[in-house]
Amino acid sequence: MFSITGLLTISGILFVAGAAALITRRNAVAALMGVELMLNAANLNFVAGWRYFWPERLDAHVAVLLVITVAAAEAAVGLAIILNLYRKFGTVDLEQIRLMRG
Amino acid sequence: MTHAQLTALLPVILLAGTAVALLLVQAITRSHRVTAGVTLAGLAAALVAVTRALPQGATPVTALLTIDRFALLYTGLLALIGIGLTLLSFLYLAGRTRLTGAYYILFTLALAGGAVLASSAHFAAFFLGLEMISVSLFALAAYRRDDPAGIEAGMKYLVLAGVATAVLLFGAALLYARYGTMAFAALGTAIAPGAGDPLTLAGIALVVAGIGFKLTLAPFHLWAPDVYEGAPAPVTGFIATISKAAVFALLLRLFTQVHLREHPALFAIFATLAIASIFAGNLLGLRQMNLKRVLAYSSVANMGYLLIAFLAGGPAGAIAATFYLTAYLPALLGIFTLLTALSGRERDADAIADYAGLAWRRPVLAAAFTVLLLSLAGIPLTGGFIGKFYVALTGVSAALAGSPAFWALVGALVVGSVIGLYYYLRIVLAFFQRTPAGEEPAAITRRVPDAAAIVLTLSTLAVLWLGVLPGNTLTLISLLVEEWFR
């Protein structure tokens, strides 16, 4: 079985992978997936905390469900915006969509 | 739920209820007037509910929310600014788009999110409130489907808000793993002073970074100017006022329970963020030619000033920060009112050049605009000055009480204000440019609608009132905030 350190390391790697996707990938959908990956890393932390330290409490379960629900709402609105982005610019490449710079 | 809890929660219920009512109204009529009218009625009802709930003290409503006077004060402030922004949105949307229903639904939902943030006592409520604001706001930023800049702003805000939430949640999850609770009060007692284990430190640092993204503090401010520039003027107004104020309220709430002064590492992080924000905001704002971008950088700097009061902590810090926000919000509301009223159909009047010659052509508007800008700059006789004065005062007294680090913070405040003055005055200077007759920018010739004139007059008067006679407001704020420290 995994140890708590192992689980926290995995969630840390997931989190960094999500952040890296966000920074390096130019595709808007990939950026959104990066955010989802980071959110799920947080979820893994909640579950790890429950399993190893606080098995008698239920807050972590509720928190995970809450995060999944809200992340779904966020993704729905996000994809709608990306769709509009594609309609207006003909691309979802974030590097090419730069009307504003300062 | 007891009667007291219901009374306390009523403002939030009314705000959320308004969103539901608006959904139902859409089934009956799509009239823009009716939709905006229902929104205004809902916000006014929420304000009345706030005054009803004030007499009863702090009321915990489930484990998630604690509705005390501080929360009600901020909810009231948000609703007031919300009423102004609703009027602006009405003026802005009329003639630009025929799909107006969803705008007000998202708007009231975001406001309800702000109220939840201001009264949250638990990371779950924090997360929910934050997402209610964020998800509504990025939809609002991209609301005009014919406007590419708005869609780009929405996309950028989506990524920005997504990262902020994820970082914050990761931190909260680490704290949960370590302490087994997500309630602020319980965390405050559980975290030992000067606790230095990696889970605690990483958890708190990530929570701070998440809040930093939402307040656009210095290293996290990168996309903020683009979002400000691209979003429609009233939405930018919402991002600049309501979402900032709500998150700041939460920051004050969270860290009066998790005592900041007892954690030197935490204190150092916040102090660095404050100084970096003050300098980044003021220096990067210097060369901007776009009014919305200037306001974005100005808000980075202003959040830096606010952090000083927050760091000083205690009743004095909370009062100074709250007064600062009370003076800051109407000034911004007034500026966005002008911006909206003078905007044309094809683009917002957001270039500084759009206001060239305003003082000659429209002296009253120019005078009001100048007062509002000077308040942001913190010049005497405006509310901004009193706010900045109290922030500096709390900083100096904290420094005298034995934290020499505050001298650096107050120094940054003074130097930053002087640099900032330059870019506000640059805008005022543009008002006095002589333009040849017939070649004035189109913006300054437009008629200001009555509703905008009322909002502008009230916010300018509020700024002057807070600057000349701040006594009443300060007493009121200290009465409301003191409850925390008894």
Coordinates of C-alpha atoms in Angstrom, one line a residue:
Chain A
M1 CA 0.0 0.0 0.0
F2 CA 1.0 3.6 -0.4
S3 CA 2.3 5.6 2.4
I4 CA 1.1 9.2 3.1
T5 CA 4.3 10.6 1.8
G6 CA 3.9 8.7 -1.4
L7 CA 0.3 9.9 -1.9
L8 CA 1.3 13.5 -1.2
T9 CA 4.2 13.2 -3.6
I10 CA 1.9 11.9 -6.3
S11 CA -0.6 14.8 -5.8
G12 CA 2.4 17.2 -5.8
I13 CA 3.5 15.8 -9.2
L14 CA 0.0 16.0 -10.6
F15 CA -0.3 19.6 -9.4
V16 CA 3.1 20.6 -11.0
A17 CA 2.1 18.7 -14.2
G18 CA -1.1 20.7 -14.3
A19 CA 0.7 24.0 -13.8
A20 CA 3.3 23.0 -16.4
A21 CA 0.5 22.2 -18.9
L22 CA -1.0 25.6 -18.2
I23 CA 2.3 27.4 -18.8
T24 CA 3.7 25.5 -21.8
R25 CA 0.7 24.3 -23.8
R26 CA -0.7 26.9 -26.2
N27 CA -4.0 25.1 -26.8
A28 CA -6.8 26.6 -24.7
V29 CA -8.4 23.2 -24.1
A30 CA -5.1 21.9 -22.9
A31 CA -4.8 24.8 -20.5
L32 CA -8.3 24.0 -19.2
M33 CA -7.2 20.4 -18.7
G34 CA -4.2 21.7 -16.8
V35 CA -6.5 23.5 -14.4
E36 CA -8.6 20.3 -13.9
L37 CA -5.4 18.4 -13.2
M38 CA -4.5 20.9 -10.5
L39 CA -8.0 20.7 -8.9
N40 CA -7.8 16.9 -8.9
A41 CA -4.4 17.0 -7.2
A42 CA -6.1 19.0 -4.5
N43 CA -8.8 16.3 -4.3
L44 CA -6.2 13.6 -3.9
N45 CA -4.8 15.6 -1.0
F46 CA -8.1 15.7 0.7
V47 CA -8.6 11.9 0.3
A48 CA -5.0 11.2 1.5
G49 CA -5.6 13.4 4.5
W50 CA -8.8 11.5 5.4
R51 CA -7.3 8.1 4.8
Y52 CA -4.2 8.5 6.9
F53 CA -4.9 11.1 9.6
W54 CA -8.7 11.6 10.0
P55 CA -10.4 8.4 9.0
E56 CA -13.4 9.1 11.4
R57 CA -14.3 12.4 9.7
L58 CA -16.3 13.0 6.6
D59 CA -15.4 16.6 5.6
A60 CA -12.9 15.4 3.0
H61 CA -15.5 13.4 1.2
V62 CA -17.9 16.3 1.0
A63 CA -15.0 18.6 0.0
V64 CA -14.1 16.3 -2.9
L65 CA -17.7 16.1 -4.1
L66 CA -18.0 19.8 -3.9
V67 CA -14.8 20.4 -5.9
I68 CA -15.8 17.9 -8.6
T69 CA -19.2 19.6 -8.9
V70 CA -17.9 23.1 -9.1
A71 CA -15.1 22.1 -11.4
A72 CA -17.7 20.6 -13.8
A73 CA -19.5 24.0 -13.8
E74 CA -16.3 25.8 -14.4
A75 CA -15.4 23.5 -17.3
A76 CA -18.8 23.9 -18.8
V77 CA -18.5 27.7 -18.9
G78 CA -14.9 27.4 -19.9
L79 CA -15.7 25.2 -22.9
A80 CA -18.4 27.6 -24.0
I81 CA -15.9 30.5 -23.9
I82 CA -13.4 28.4 -25.9
L83 CA -16.1 27.7 -28.5
N84 CA -16.7 31.4 -28.9
L85 CA -13.0 31.9 -29.0
Y86 CA -12.8 29.5 -31.9
R87 CA -15.8 31.1 -33.7
K88 CA -14.3 34.6 -33.4
F89 CA -10.6 33.9 -34.0
G90 CA -10.7 30.6 -36.0
T91 CA -8.1 29.1 -33.6
V92 CA -7.8 28.1 -29.9
D93 CA -4.1 28.7 -29.9
L94 CA -3.5 31.1 -27.0
E95 CA -0.3 32.5 -28.5
Q96 CA -2.2 33.7 -31.6
I97 CA -5.0 35.4 -29.6
R98 CA -3.3 38.5 -28.5
L99 CA -5.4 41.6 -29.2
M100 CA -4.2 43.3 -26.0
R101 CA -0.7 43.8 -24.8
G102 CA 0.7 46.5 -22.6
Chain B
M1 CA -32.8 27.0 11.3
T2 CA -33.8 29.4 14.0
H3 CA -35.4 32.8 13.4
A4 CA -32.1 34.6 14.2
Q5 CA -30.2 32.5 11.7
L6 CA -32.8 33.2 9.0
T7 CA -32.7 36.9 9.6
A8 CA -28.9 36.9 9.5
L9 CA -28.9 34.8 6.3
L10 CA -31.7 36.8 4.6
P11 CA -29.4 39.2 2.6
V12 CA -27.6 36.2 1.0
I13 CA -30.9 34.4 0.4
L14 CA -32.4 37.4 -1.2
L15 CA -29.4 37.9 -3.5
A16 CA -29.5 34.2 -4.6
G17 CA -33.3 34.4 -4.8
T18 CA -33.1 37.3 -7.1
A19 CA -31.0 35.2 -9.5
V20 CA -33.7 32.5 -9.4
A21 CA -36.5 35.1 -9.8
L22 CA -34.7 36.5 -12.8
L23 CA -34.6 33.1 -14.4
L24 CA -38.4 32.8 -14.0
V25 CA -38.9 36.3 -15.2
Q26 CA -37.2 35.3 -18.4
A27 CA -39.9 32.8 -19.1
I28 CA -42.5 35.6 -19.0
T29 CA -40.8 38.6 -20.5
R30 CA -37.5 39.3 -22.1
S31 CA -37.9 43.0 -21.5
H32 CA -34.6 44.6 -20.5
R33 CA -36.3 47.2 -18.3
V34 CA -38.2 44.5 -16.3
T35 CA -35.1 42.4 -15.9
A36 CA -33.0 45.3 -14.7
G37 CA -35.9 46.4 -12.5
V38 CA -36.2 43.1 -10.8
T39 CA -32.4 43.1 -10.2
L40 CA -32.5 46.5 -8.6
A41 CA -35.5 45.5 -6.4
G42 CA -33.6 42.4 -5.3
L43 CA -30.5 44.3 -4.4
A44 CA -32.6 47.0 -2.5
A45 CA -34.4 44.2 -0.6
A46 CA -31.0 42.7 0.3
L47 CA -29.9 46.1 1.6
V48 CA -33.0 46.4 3.8
A49 CA -32.4 42.8 5.0
V50 CA -28.8 43.9 6.0
T51 CA -30.1 46.7 8.2
R52 CA -32.6 44.3 9.8
A53 CA -29.9 41.8 10.6
L54 CA -27.4 44.3 12.0
P55 CA -28.9 44.6 15.5
Q56 CA -28.4 40.9 16.3
G57 CA -24.7 40.0 17.0
A58 CA -22.6 37.3 15.3
T59 CA -24.8 34.4 14.2
P60 CA -23.2 31.2 13.1
V61 CA -25.3 29.7 10.3
T62 CA -24.2 26.1 9.9
A63 CA -20.5 25.4 10.2
L64 CA -19.9 27.3 6.9
L65 CA -21.0 30.9 7.5
T66 CA -20.8 33.3 10.4
I67 CA -22.9 36.3 9.8
D68 CA -21.5 39.0 12.1
R69 CA -21.6 42.8 11.7
F70 CA -18.4 42.8 9.7
A71 CA -20.0 40.4 7.2
L72 CA -23.2 42.5 7.0
L73 CA -21.2 45.7 6.6
Y74 CA -19.4 44.3 3.6
T75 CA -22.6 42.7 2.2
G76 CA -24.3 46.1 2.4
L77 CA -21.3 47.8 0.8
L78 CA -21.3 45.2 -2.0
A79 CA -25.1 45.6 -2.6
L80 CA -24.8 49.4 -2.7
I81 CA -22.0 49.3 -5.3
G82 CA -24.0 46.5 -7.0
I83 CA -27.0 48.9 -7.4
G84 CA -24.7 51.4 -9.1
L85 CA -23.2 48.8 -11.4
T86 CA -26.7 47.5 -12.3
L87 CA -27.6 50.9 -13.6
L88 CA -24.4 51.1 -15.5
S89 CA -25.0 47.6 -17.0
F90 CA -28.5 48.7 -18.1
L91 CA -27.0 51.7 -19.9
Y92 CA -24.2 49.6 -21.4
L93 CA -26.3 46.7 -22.6
A94 CA -29.1 48.8 -24.1
G95 CA -28.4 49.0 -27.9
R96 CA -25.3 46.7 -27.7
T97 CA -27.0 43.4 -27.3
R98 CA -30.5 42.0 -27.3
L99 CA -29.7 39.1 -25.0
T100 CA -29.8 40.8 -21.7
G101 CA -31.4 38.2 -19.3
A102 CA -28.5 36.0 -18.6
Y103 CA -26.3 39.1 -17.8
Y104 CA -28.3 40.0 -14.7
I105 CA -28.6 36.4 -13.6
L106 CA -24.8 36.0 -13.6
F107 CA -24.4 39.5 -12.1
T108 CA -26.6 38.7 -9.0
L109 CA -25.0 35.3 -8.6
A110 CA -21.6 36.9 -8.5
L111 CA -22.9 39.4 -5.9
A112 CA -24.3 36.5 -3.8
G113 CA -20.9 34.9 -4.1
G114 CA -19.3 38.1 -2.7
A115 CA -21.7 38.0 0.2
V116 CA -20.9 34.4 0.9
L117 CA -17.1 35.2 0.8
A118 CA -17.6 38.1 3.2
S119 CA -19.3 35.8 5.7
S120 CA -17.5 32.6 5.3
A121 CA -16.0 30.8 8.3
H122 CA -14.9 27.6 6.5
F123 CA -12.8 26.8 3.5
A124 CA -15.8 25.1 1.8
A125 CA -17.8 28.4 1.9
F126 CA -14.7 30.3 0.8
F127 CA -14.3 28.0 -2.2
L128 CA -18.0 28.2 -3.1
G129 CA -18.1 32.0 -2.8
L130 CA -15.0 32.4 -4.8
E131 CA -16.3 30.1 -7.6
M132 CA -19.6 31.8 -7.7
I133 CA -17.8 35.1 -8.3
S134 CA -15.3 33.7 -10.7
V135 CA -17.5 31.5 -12.9
S136 CA -20.0 34.3 -13.2
L137 CA -17.4 36.9 -14.0
F138 CA -15.6 35.1 -16.8
A139 CA -18.9 34.5 -18.4
L140 CA -19.7 38.2 -18.0
A141 CA -16.4 39.3 -19.4
A142 CA -17.0 37.2 -22.5
Y143 CA -20.7 38.2 -22.6
R144 CA -20.6 40.2 -25.8
R145 CA -20.2 37.5 -28.4
D146 CA -19.4 40.0 -31.2
D147 CA -16.5 41.5 -29.2
P148 CA -13.2 39.6 -29.7
A149 CA -11.4 41.5 -26.9
G150 CA -14.1 40.5 -24.4
I151 CA -13.8 36.9 -25.4
E152 CA -10.1 37.0 -25.0
A153 CA -10.5 38.7 -21.6
G154 CA -13.0 36.0 -20.6
M155 CA -10.5 33.3 -21.6
K156 CA -7.7 34.9 -19.7
Y157 CA -9.8 35.4 -16.6
L158 CA -10.9 31.8 -16.8
V159 CA -7.3 30.5 -16.7
L160 CA -6.4 33.0 -14.0
A161 CA -9.3 32.3 -11.8
G162 CA -8.9 28.5 -12.4
V163 CA -5.3 28.6 -11.2
A164 CA -6.2 30.8 -8.2
T165 CA -8.9 28.3 -7.1
A166 CA -6.7 25.3 -7.7
V167 CA -3.7 26.7 -5.8
L168 CA -6.0 27.8 -2.9
L169 CA -7.7 24.4 -2.7
F170 CA -4.4 22.5 -2.8
G171 CA -3.3 24.6 0.2
A172 CA -6.6 24.1 2.0
A173 CA -6.2 20.3 1.4
L174 CA -2.7 20.3 2.9
L175 CA -4.0 22.2 5.9
Y176 CA -6.8 19.7 6.2
A177 CA -4.4 16.7 6.0
R178 CA -2.4 18.3 8.8
Y179 CA -5.1 19.6 11.1
G180 CA -8.2 17.7 10.2
T181 CA -10.4 20.7 9.9
M182 CA -11.3 23.3 7.3
A183 CA -13.1 25.8 9.7
F184 CA -11.1 29.0 10.1
A185 CA -11.6 29.3 13.9
A186 CA -10.6 25.7 14.5
L187 CA -7.5 26.1 12.3
G188 CA -6.6 29.3 14.2
T189 CA -6.5 27.5 17.5
A190 CA -4.8 24.4 16.1
I191 CA -1.9 26.0 14.3
A192 CA 0.7 26.6 16.9
P193 CA 2.5 30.0 16.9
G194 CA 5.6 29.8 14.7
A195 CA 4.6 26.3 13.5
G196 CA 7.3 25.3 11.0
D197 CA 6.4 21.9 9.7
P198 CA 6.4 21.6 5.9
L199 CA 2.7 20.8 5.5
T200 CA 1.5 23.9 7.5
L201 CA 3.9 26.2 5.7
A202 CA 3.2 24.9 2.2
G203 CA -0.5 24.9 3.0
I204 CA -0.6 28.5 4.2
A205 CA 1.7 29.7 1.4
L206 CA -0.5 28.2 -1.2
V207 CA -3.7 29.7 0.3
V208 CA -1.9 33.1 0.3
A209 CA -0.9 32.6 -3.3
G210 CA -4.5 31.8 -4.3
I211 CA -5.7 34.9 -2.5
G212 CA -2.9 36.9 -4.2
F213 CA -4.2 35.8 -7.6
K214 CA -7.6 37.0 -6.8
L215 CA -6.4 40.4 -5.4
T216 CA -3.9 40.7 -8.3
L217 CA -1.0 41.2 -5.9
A218 CA 2.3 41.7 -7.6
P219 CA 3.8 38.5 -8.9
F220 CA 0.3 37.3 -9.7
H221 CA -1.0 40.4 -11.6
L222 CA 0.2 39.4 -15.1
W223 CA -3.0 39.0 -16.9
A224 CA -5.1 41.4 -14.9
P225 CA -4.5 44.4 -17.2
D226 CA -5.6 42.4 -20.2
V227 CA -8.8 41.3 -18.4
Y228 CA -9.6 44.8 -17.3
E229 CA -9.0 46.1 -20.8
G230 CA -11.0 43.5 -22.7
A231 CA -14.0 43.1 -20.5
P232 CA -17.1 45.4 -21.0
A233 CA -16.8 48.5 -18.8
P234 CA -19.4 47.6 -16.2
V235 CA -17.9 44.1 -15.8
T236 CA -14.4 45.6 -15.4
G237 CA -16.1 47.8 -12.7
F238 CA -17.4 44.6 -11.0
I239 CA -14.0 42.9 -11.1
A240 CA -12.3 46.1 -9.8
T241 CA -14.7 46.8 -6.9
I242 CA -16.9 43.9 -5.8
S243 CA -14.7 40.9 -6.4
K244 CA -11.7 42.7 -4.8
A245 CA -13.6 43.9 -1.8
A246 CA -15.2 40.5 -1.1
V247 CA -11.9 38.7 -1.3
F248 CA -10.2 41.3 0.9
A249 CA -13.0 40.9 3.5
L250 CA -12.3 37.2 3.5
L251 CA -8.6 37.8 3.9
L252 CA -9.2 39.9 7.0
R253 CA -11.6 37.3 8.3
L254 CA -9.3 34.3 7.8
F255 CA -6.2 35.9 9.2
T256 CA -7.7 37.5 12.3
Q257 CA -8.4 33.9 13.3
V258 CA -5.1 32.5 12.1
H259 CA -2.9 35.0 13.9
L260 CA -0.5 36.4 11.5
R261 CA 2.0 38.2 13.8
E262 CA 2.8 34.9 15.4
H263 CA 4.1 33.4 12.2
P264 CA 7.2 35.3 11.0
A265 CA 7.4 33.4 7.7
L266 CA 3.8 34.3 6.8
F267 CA 4.4 37.9 7.8
A268 CA 7.4 38.1 5.6
I269 CA 5.5 36.6 2.6
F270 CA 2.7 39.2 2.9
A271 CA 5.1 42.1 3.5
T272 CA 7.0 41.2 0.4
L273 CA 3.8 40.9 -1.6
A274 CA 2.7 44.3 -0.3
I275 CA 5.9 46.1 -1.3
A276 CA 6.2 44.3 -4.6
S277 CA 2.5 45.2 -5.4
I278 CA 3.0 48.8 -4.5
F279 CA 6.0 49.2 -6.7
A280 CA 4.9 47.0 -9.6
G281 CA 1.5 48.7 -9.7
N282 CA 2.8 52.2 -9.6
L283 CA 5.8 51.8 -12.0
L284 CA 4.0 49.7 -14.6
G285 CA 1.0 52.1 -14.6
L286 CA 3.2 55.0 -15.7
R287 CA 3.4 54.3 -19.4
Q288 CA -0.1 53.0 -20.0
M289 CA -2.2 54.8 -22.6
N290 CA -5.4 52.9 -21.8
L291 CA -7.6 54.1 -18.9
K292 CA -8.7 50.5 -18.0
R293 CA -5.1 49.3 -17.9
V294 CA -4.1 52.3 -15.7
L295 CA -7.0 51.3 -13.3
A296 CA -5.7 47.7 -13.3
Y297 CA -2.3 48.8 -12.2
S298 CA -3.8 51.3 -9.8
S299 CA -5.7 48.5 -8.2
V300 CA -2.6 46.4 -7.9
A301 CA -0.9 49.2 -6.0
N302 CA -4.0 49.9 -3.9
M303 CA -4.3 46.3 -2.8
G304 CA -0.6 46.7 -1.7
Y305 CA -1.5 49.7 0.5
L306 CA -4.5 47.7 1.9
L307 CA -2.2 44.9 2.8
I308 CA -0.2 47.2 5.1
A309 CA -3.4 47.8 7.2
F310 CA -4.1 44.1 7.1
L311 CA -0.6 43.3 8.3
A312 CA -0.8 45.7 11.2
G313 CA -3.8 43.7 12.3
G314 CA -5.9 44.2 15.4
P315 CA -9.0 46.5 15.5
A316 CA -7.0 49.5 14.1
G317 CA -5.9 47.6 11.1
A318 CA -9.3 46.2 10.3
I319 CA -10.9 49.6 10.7
A320 CA -8.3 51.3 8.5
A321 CA -8.6 48.7 5.8
T322 CA -12.4 48.8 5.9
F323 CA -12.5 52.6 5.7
Y324 CA -9.9 52.5 2.9
L325 CA -12.2 50.2 0.9
T326 CA -15.3 52.3 1.7
A327 CA -13.6 55.3 0.1
Y328 CA -12.0 53.3 -2.7
L329 CA -15.1 51.7 -4.0
P330 CA -17.2 54.8 -4.8
A331 CA -14.3 56.4 -6.5
L332 CA -13.9 53.5 -8.8
L333 CA -17.7 53.2 -9.3
G334 CA -17.7 56.9 -10.4
I335 CA -14.8 56.4 -12.8
F336 CA -16.5 53.4 -14.4
T337 CA -19.8 55.3 -14.6
L338 CA -18.1 58.0 -16.7
L339 CA -16.3 55.4 -18.8
T340 CA -19.6 53.6 -19.5
A341 CA -21.6 56.8 -20.1
L342 CA -19.1 58.2 -22.6
S343 CA -18.4 54.9 -24.4
G344 CA -19.6 54.5 -28.0
R345 CA -21.3 51.5 -29.6
E346 CA -18.2 50.2 -31.4
R347 CA -15.7 50.5 -28.5
D348 CA -15.4 51.6 -24.9
A349 CA -14.0 55.1 -24.3
D350 CA -11.0 53.7 -22.5
A351 CA -8.1 55.5 -24.1
I352 CA -6.7 58.4 -22.2
A353 CA -6.8 60.3 -25.5
D354 CA -10.6 59.9 -25.6
Y355 CA -10.7 62.5 -22.8
A356 CA -8.5 65.2 -24.4
G357 CA -10.2 68.5 -23.9
L358 CA -12.8 67.3 -21.5
A359 CA -12.2 70.2 -19.2
W360 CA -13.0 72.8 -21.9
R361 CA -16.0 71.0 -23.3
R362 CA -17.6 69.5 -20.2
P363 CA -16.2 71.3 -17.1
V364 CA -18.5 69.6 -14.7
L365 CA -17.7 66.1 -15.8
A366 CA -14.0 67.0 -15.8
A367 CA -14.3 68.3 -12.2
A368 CA -16.0 65.1 -11.0
F369 CA -13.5 62.9 -12.8
T370 CA -10.6 64.8 -11.3
V371 CA -12.0 64.5 -7.8
L372 CA -12.4 60.7 -8.3
L373 CA -8.9 60.3 -9.7
L374 CA -7.4 62.4 -6.9
S375 CA -9.2 60.2 -4.4
L376 CA -7.5 57.2 -5.9
A377 CA -4.2 59.1 -5.7
G378 CA -4.9 60.0 -2.1
I379 CA -5.0 63.8 -2.2
P380 CA -6.5 65.7 0.8
L381 CA -10.2 66.6 0.9
T382 CA -11.0 63.2 -0.8
G383 CA -11.9 59.9 0.9
G384 CA -8.8 58.3 -0.5
F385 CA -6.6 60.6 1.5
I386 CA -8.2 59.8 4.8
G387 CA -8.0 56.1 3.9
K388 CA -4.3 56.3 3.1
F389 CA -3.7 58.4 6.2
Y390 CA -5.2 55.8 8.4
V391 CA -3.3 53.0 6.7
A392 CA -0.1 54.9 7.2
L393 CA -1.1 55.6 10.8
T394 CA -1.6 51.9 11.6
G395 CA 1.7 51.1 9.9
V396 CA 3.6 53.7 11.9
S397 CA 2.0 52.7 15.2
A398 CA 2.8 49.1 14.5
A399 CA 6.4 50.1 13.7
L400 CA 6.6 52.1 17.0
A401 CA 5.2 49.1 18.9
G402 CA 8.2 47.1 18.0
S403 CA 8.0 45.8 14.4
P404 CA 10.6 47.8 12.5
A405 CA 9.6 46.0 9.3
F406 CA 6.7 48.4 9.1
W407 CA 9.0 51.3 8.4
A408 CA 9.8 49.7 5.1
L409 CA 6.1 49.2 4.4
V410 CA 5.2 52.8 5.2
G411 CA 8.2 54.0 3.2
A412 CA 6.9 52.0 0.2
L413 CA 3.5 53.5 0.7
V414 CA 4.8 57.0 0.6
V415 CA 7.2 56.5 -2.3
G416 CA 4.5 54.5 -4.2
S417 CA 1.9 57.2 -3.7
V418 CA 4.2 59.9 -5.1
I419 CA 4.9 57.8 -8.2
G420 CA 1.3 57.0 -8.5
L421 CA 0.3 60.6 -8.4
Y422 CA 2.1 61.1 -11.7
Y423 CA -0.1 58.8 -13.7
Y424 CA -3.3 60.0 -12.2
L425 CA -2.3 63.6 -13.0
R426 CA -1.3 62.6 -16.5
I427 CA -5.0 61.7 -17.1
V428 CA -6.1 65.0 -15.5
L429 CA -3.6 66.8 -17.7
A430 CA -5.2 65.3 -20.8
F431 CA -8.5 67.0 -19.8
F432 CA -6.8 70.3 -20.4
Q433 CA -5.4 69.6 -23.8
R434 CA -6.6 72.1 -26.4
T435 CA -8.2 70.3 -29.4
P436 CA -9.1 72.2 -32.5
A437 CA -12.9 72.7 -32.8
G438 CA -14.6 69.9 -34.7
E439 CA -11.8 67.5 -34.0
E440 CA -12.6 66.6 -30.4
P441 CA -12.6 62.9 -29.5
A442 CA -16.1 61.5 -30.0
A443 CA -16.3 60.4 -26.4
I444 CA -16.4 63.9 -24.8
T445 CA -19.3 65.0 -27.0
R446 CA -21.7 62.2 -25.9
R447 CA -24.6 62.9 -23.7
V448 CA -24.5 61.4 -20.2
P449 CA -27.8 59.6 -19.5
D450 CA -29.7 60.6 -16.3
A451 CA -29.1 57.3 -14.5
A452 CA -25.3 57.7 -15.0
A453 CA -25.4 61.3 -13.9
I454 CA -27.1 60.2 -10.7
V455 CA -24.6 57.5 -10.0
L456 CA -21.7 59.8 -10.8
T457 CA -23.0 62.6 -8.6
L458 CA -23.7 60.3 -5.6
S459 CA -20.3 58.6 -5.9
T460 CA -18.4 61.9 -6.2
L461 CA -20.3 63.3 -3.2
A462 CA -19.6 60.2 -1.3
V463 CA -15.8 60.5 -2.0
L464 CA -15.9 64.2 -0.9
W465 CA -18.0 63.5 2.1
L466 CA -15.6 60.8 3.3
G467 CA -12.7 63.2 2.7
V468 CA -14.2 66.2 4.5
L469 CA -16.3 64.6 7.3
P470 CA -15.0 61.1 7.8
G471 CA -15.9 61.0 11.5
N472 CA -19.4 59.5 11.3
T473 CA -18.3 56.8 8.9
L474 CA -15.2 55.9 11.0
T475 CA -17.3 55.6 14.2
L476 CA -19.8 53.4 12.4
I477 CA -17.1 51.2 11.0
S478 CA -15.3 50.9 14.3
L479 CA -18.6 50.0 16.0
L480 CA -19.3 47.3 13.5
V481 CA -15.7 45.9 13.4
E482 CA -15.0 45.9 17.1
E483 CA -17.3 42.9 17.7
W484 CA -14.5 40.7 16.5
F485 CA -12.0 41.9 19.0
R486 CA -14.1 41.9 22.2

